[in-house]
PDB file of C-alpha atoms in Angstrom:
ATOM      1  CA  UNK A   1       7.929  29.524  19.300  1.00 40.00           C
ATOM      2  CA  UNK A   2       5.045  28.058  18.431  1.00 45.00           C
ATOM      3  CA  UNK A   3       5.396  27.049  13.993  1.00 53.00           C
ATOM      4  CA  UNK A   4       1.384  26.798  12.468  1.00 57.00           C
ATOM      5  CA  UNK A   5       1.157  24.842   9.157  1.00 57.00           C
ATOM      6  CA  UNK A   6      -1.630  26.608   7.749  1.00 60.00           C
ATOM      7  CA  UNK A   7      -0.328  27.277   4.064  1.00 64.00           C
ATOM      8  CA  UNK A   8      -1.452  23.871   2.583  1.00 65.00           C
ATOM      9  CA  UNK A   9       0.604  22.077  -0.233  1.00 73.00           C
ATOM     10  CA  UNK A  10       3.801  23.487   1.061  1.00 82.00           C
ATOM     11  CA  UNK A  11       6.816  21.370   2.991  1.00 86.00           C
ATOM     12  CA  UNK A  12       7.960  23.204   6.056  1.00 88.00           C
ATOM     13  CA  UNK A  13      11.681  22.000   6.963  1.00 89.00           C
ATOM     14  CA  UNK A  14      11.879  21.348  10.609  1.00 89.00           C
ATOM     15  CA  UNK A  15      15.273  19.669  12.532  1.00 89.00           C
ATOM     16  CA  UNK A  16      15.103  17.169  15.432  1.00 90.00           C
ATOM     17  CA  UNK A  17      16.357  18.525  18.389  1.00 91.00           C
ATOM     18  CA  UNK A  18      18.239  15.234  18.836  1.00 91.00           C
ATOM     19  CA  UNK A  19      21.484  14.105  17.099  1.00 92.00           C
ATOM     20  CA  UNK A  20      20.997  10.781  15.833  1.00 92.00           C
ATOM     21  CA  UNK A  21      21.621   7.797  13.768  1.00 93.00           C
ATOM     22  CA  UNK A  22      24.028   4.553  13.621  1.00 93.00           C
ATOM     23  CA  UNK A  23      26.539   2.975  11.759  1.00 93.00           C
ATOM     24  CA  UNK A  24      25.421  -0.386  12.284  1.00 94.00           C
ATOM     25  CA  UNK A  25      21.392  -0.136  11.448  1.00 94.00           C
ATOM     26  CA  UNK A  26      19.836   1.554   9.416  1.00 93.00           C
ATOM     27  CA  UNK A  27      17.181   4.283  11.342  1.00 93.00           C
ATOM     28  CA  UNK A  28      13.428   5.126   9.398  1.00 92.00           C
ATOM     29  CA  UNK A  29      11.507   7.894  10.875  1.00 90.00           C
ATOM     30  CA  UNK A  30       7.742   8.374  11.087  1.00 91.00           C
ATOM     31  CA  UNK A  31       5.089  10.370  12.029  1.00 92.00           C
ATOM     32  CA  UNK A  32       3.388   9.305  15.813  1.00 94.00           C
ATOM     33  CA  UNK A  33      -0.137   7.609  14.750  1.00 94.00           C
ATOM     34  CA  UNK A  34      -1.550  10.909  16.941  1.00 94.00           C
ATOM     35  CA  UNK A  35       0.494  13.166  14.879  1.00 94.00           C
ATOM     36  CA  UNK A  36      -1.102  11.039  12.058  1.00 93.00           C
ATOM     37  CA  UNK A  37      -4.884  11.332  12.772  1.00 93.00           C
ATOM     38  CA  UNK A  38      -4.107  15.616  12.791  1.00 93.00           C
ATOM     39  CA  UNK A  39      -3.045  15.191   9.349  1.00 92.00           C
ATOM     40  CA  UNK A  40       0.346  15.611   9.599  1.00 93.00           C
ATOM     41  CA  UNK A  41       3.064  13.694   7.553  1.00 91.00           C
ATOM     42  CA  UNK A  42       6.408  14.195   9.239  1.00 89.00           C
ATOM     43  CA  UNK A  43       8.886  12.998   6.682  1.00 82.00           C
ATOM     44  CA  UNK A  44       7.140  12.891   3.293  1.00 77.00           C
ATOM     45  CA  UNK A  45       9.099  10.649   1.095  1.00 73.00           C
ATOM     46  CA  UNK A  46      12.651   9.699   2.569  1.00 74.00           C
ATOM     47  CA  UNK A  47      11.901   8.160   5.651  1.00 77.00           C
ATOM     48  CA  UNK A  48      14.744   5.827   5.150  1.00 82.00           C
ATOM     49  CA  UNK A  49      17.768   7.400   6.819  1.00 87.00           C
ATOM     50  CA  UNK A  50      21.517   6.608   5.495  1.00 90.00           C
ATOM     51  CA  UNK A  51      23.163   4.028   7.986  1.00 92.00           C
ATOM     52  CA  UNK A  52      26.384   6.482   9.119  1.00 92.00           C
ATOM     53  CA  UNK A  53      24.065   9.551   8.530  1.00 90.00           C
ATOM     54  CA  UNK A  54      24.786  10.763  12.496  1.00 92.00           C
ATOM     55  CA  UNK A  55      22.974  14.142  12.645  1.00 90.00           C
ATOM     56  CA  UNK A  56      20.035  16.906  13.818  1.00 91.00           C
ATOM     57  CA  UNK A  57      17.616  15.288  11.228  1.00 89.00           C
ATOM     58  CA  UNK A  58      15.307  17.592   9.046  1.00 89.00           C
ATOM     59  CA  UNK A  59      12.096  17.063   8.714  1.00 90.00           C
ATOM     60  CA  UNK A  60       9.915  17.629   5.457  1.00 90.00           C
ATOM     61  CA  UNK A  61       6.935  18.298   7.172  1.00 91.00           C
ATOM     62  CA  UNK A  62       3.617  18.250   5.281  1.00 90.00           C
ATOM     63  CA  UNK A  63      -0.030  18.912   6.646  1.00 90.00           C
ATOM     64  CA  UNK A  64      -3.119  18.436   4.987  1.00 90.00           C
ATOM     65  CA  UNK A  65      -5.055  20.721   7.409  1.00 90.00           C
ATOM     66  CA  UNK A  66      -4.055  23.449   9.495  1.00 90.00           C
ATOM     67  CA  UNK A  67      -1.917  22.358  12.597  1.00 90.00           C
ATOM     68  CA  UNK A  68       0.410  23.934  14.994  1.00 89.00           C
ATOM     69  CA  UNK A  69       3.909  22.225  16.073  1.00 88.00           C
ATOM     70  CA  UNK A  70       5.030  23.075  19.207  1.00 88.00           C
ATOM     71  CA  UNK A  71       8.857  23.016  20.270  1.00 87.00           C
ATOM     72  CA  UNK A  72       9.698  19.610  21.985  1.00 89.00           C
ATOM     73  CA  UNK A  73       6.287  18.154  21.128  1.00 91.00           C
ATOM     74  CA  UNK A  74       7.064  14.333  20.235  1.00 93.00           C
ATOM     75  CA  UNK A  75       5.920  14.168  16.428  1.00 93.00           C
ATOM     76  CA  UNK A  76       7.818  11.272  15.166  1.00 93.00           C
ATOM     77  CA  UNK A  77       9.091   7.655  15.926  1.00 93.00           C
ATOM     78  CA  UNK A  78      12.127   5.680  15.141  1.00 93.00           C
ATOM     79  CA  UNK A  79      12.807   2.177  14.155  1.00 93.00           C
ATOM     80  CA  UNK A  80      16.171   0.421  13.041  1.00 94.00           C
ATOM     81  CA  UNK A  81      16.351  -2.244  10.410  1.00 93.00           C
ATOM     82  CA  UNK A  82      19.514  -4.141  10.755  1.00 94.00           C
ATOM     83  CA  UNK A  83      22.011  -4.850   7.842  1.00 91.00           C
ATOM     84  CA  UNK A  84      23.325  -7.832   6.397  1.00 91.00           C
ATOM     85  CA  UNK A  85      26.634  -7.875   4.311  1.00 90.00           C
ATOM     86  CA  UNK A  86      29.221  -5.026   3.416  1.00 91.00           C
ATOM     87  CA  UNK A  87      28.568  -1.705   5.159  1.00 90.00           C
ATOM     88  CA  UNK A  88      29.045   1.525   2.950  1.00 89.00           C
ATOM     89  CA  UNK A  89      28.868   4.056   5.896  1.00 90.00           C
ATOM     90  CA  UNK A  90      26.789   7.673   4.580  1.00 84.00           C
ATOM     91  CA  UNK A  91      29.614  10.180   3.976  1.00 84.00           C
ATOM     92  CA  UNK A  92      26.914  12.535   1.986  1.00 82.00           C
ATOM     93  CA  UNK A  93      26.734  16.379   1.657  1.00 83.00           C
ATOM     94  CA  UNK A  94      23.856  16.256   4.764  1.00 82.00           C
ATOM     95  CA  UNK A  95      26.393  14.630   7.370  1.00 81.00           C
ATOM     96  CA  UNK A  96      26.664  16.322  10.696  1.00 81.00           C
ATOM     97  CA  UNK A  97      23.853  18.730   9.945  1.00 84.00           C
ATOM     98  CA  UNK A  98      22.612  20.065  13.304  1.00 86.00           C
ATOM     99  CA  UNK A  99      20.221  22.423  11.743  1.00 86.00           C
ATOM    100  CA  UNK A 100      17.454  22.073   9.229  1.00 84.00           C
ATOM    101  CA  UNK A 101      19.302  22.359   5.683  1.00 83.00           C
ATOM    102  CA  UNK A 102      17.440  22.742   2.816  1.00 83.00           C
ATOM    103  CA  UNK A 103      17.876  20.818  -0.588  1.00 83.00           C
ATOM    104  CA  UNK A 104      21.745  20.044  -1.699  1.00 83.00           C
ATOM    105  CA  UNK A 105      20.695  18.353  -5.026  1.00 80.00           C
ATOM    106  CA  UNK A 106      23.074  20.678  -7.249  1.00 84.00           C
ATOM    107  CA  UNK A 107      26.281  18.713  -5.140  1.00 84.00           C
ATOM    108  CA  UNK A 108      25.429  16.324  -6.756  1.00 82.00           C
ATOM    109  CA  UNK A 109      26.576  17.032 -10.225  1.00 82.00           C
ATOM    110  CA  UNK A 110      29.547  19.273 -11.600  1.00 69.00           C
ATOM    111  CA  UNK A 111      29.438  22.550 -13.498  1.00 60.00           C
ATOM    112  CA  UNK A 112      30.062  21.015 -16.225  1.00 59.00           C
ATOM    113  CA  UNK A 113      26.510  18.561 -15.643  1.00 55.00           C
ATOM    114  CA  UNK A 114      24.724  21.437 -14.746  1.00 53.00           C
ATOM    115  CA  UNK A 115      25.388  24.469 -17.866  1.00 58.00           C
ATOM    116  CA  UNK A 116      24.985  21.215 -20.613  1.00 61.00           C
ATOM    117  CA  UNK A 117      22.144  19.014 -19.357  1.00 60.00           C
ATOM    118  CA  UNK A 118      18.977  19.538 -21.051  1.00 61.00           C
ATOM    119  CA  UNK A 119      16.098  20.656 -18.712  1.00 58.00           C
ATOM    120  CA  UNK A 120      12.647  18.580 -18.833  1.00 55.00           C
TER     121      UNK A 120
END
């Protein structure tokens, strides 16, 4: 299946097709400096992945010109930064994802949050 970015201004959710992570660094994600140069951001704003977050990352990908993404084509990169101090392992609402998953934001408040805070 071949995925074409045309629509421009819109995020296309895409997962890795490899399980990763660590619970001892802390993994960031970026686009490939080729992947770059087509005008194709790979992981818009939270390139900083959770140490403990093990998973099938998604992807918010984002291009600026019309580009096609091809299954198993090598788009992104992945460095660790390691930790100092107390660990607080990622037990979030994205763990063991193995598909792309789209926003969870509303977990992160109760019913009672959400009918009574004021929007804006």
């Amino acid at each position: 299946m071949v995925e074409r970015c045309e629509e421009l201004g819109r995020i296309y959710l895409a997962g890795t097709a490899e399980r990763m992570g660590s619970e001892h660094y802390v993994p960031i994600i970026r686009a490939r400096s080729s992947i770059a140069r087509l005008g194709l951001f790979i992981h818009v704003t939270a390139d900083l992945i959770d140490i403990g977050s093990i998973n099938n990352w998604t992807l918010q990908l984002h291009a600026v010109q019309p580009v096609r993404v091809y299954p198993g084509m090598r788009i992104g990169q992945v460095t660790c930064w390691s930790v100092e101090g107390e660990i607080e392992l990622y037990r979030g609402k994205y763990q063991h994802s193995r598909r792309p998953m789209p926003s969870m934001i509303h977990r992160d408040f109760s019913d009672e949050e959400l009918t009574t805070r004021p929007v804006g």
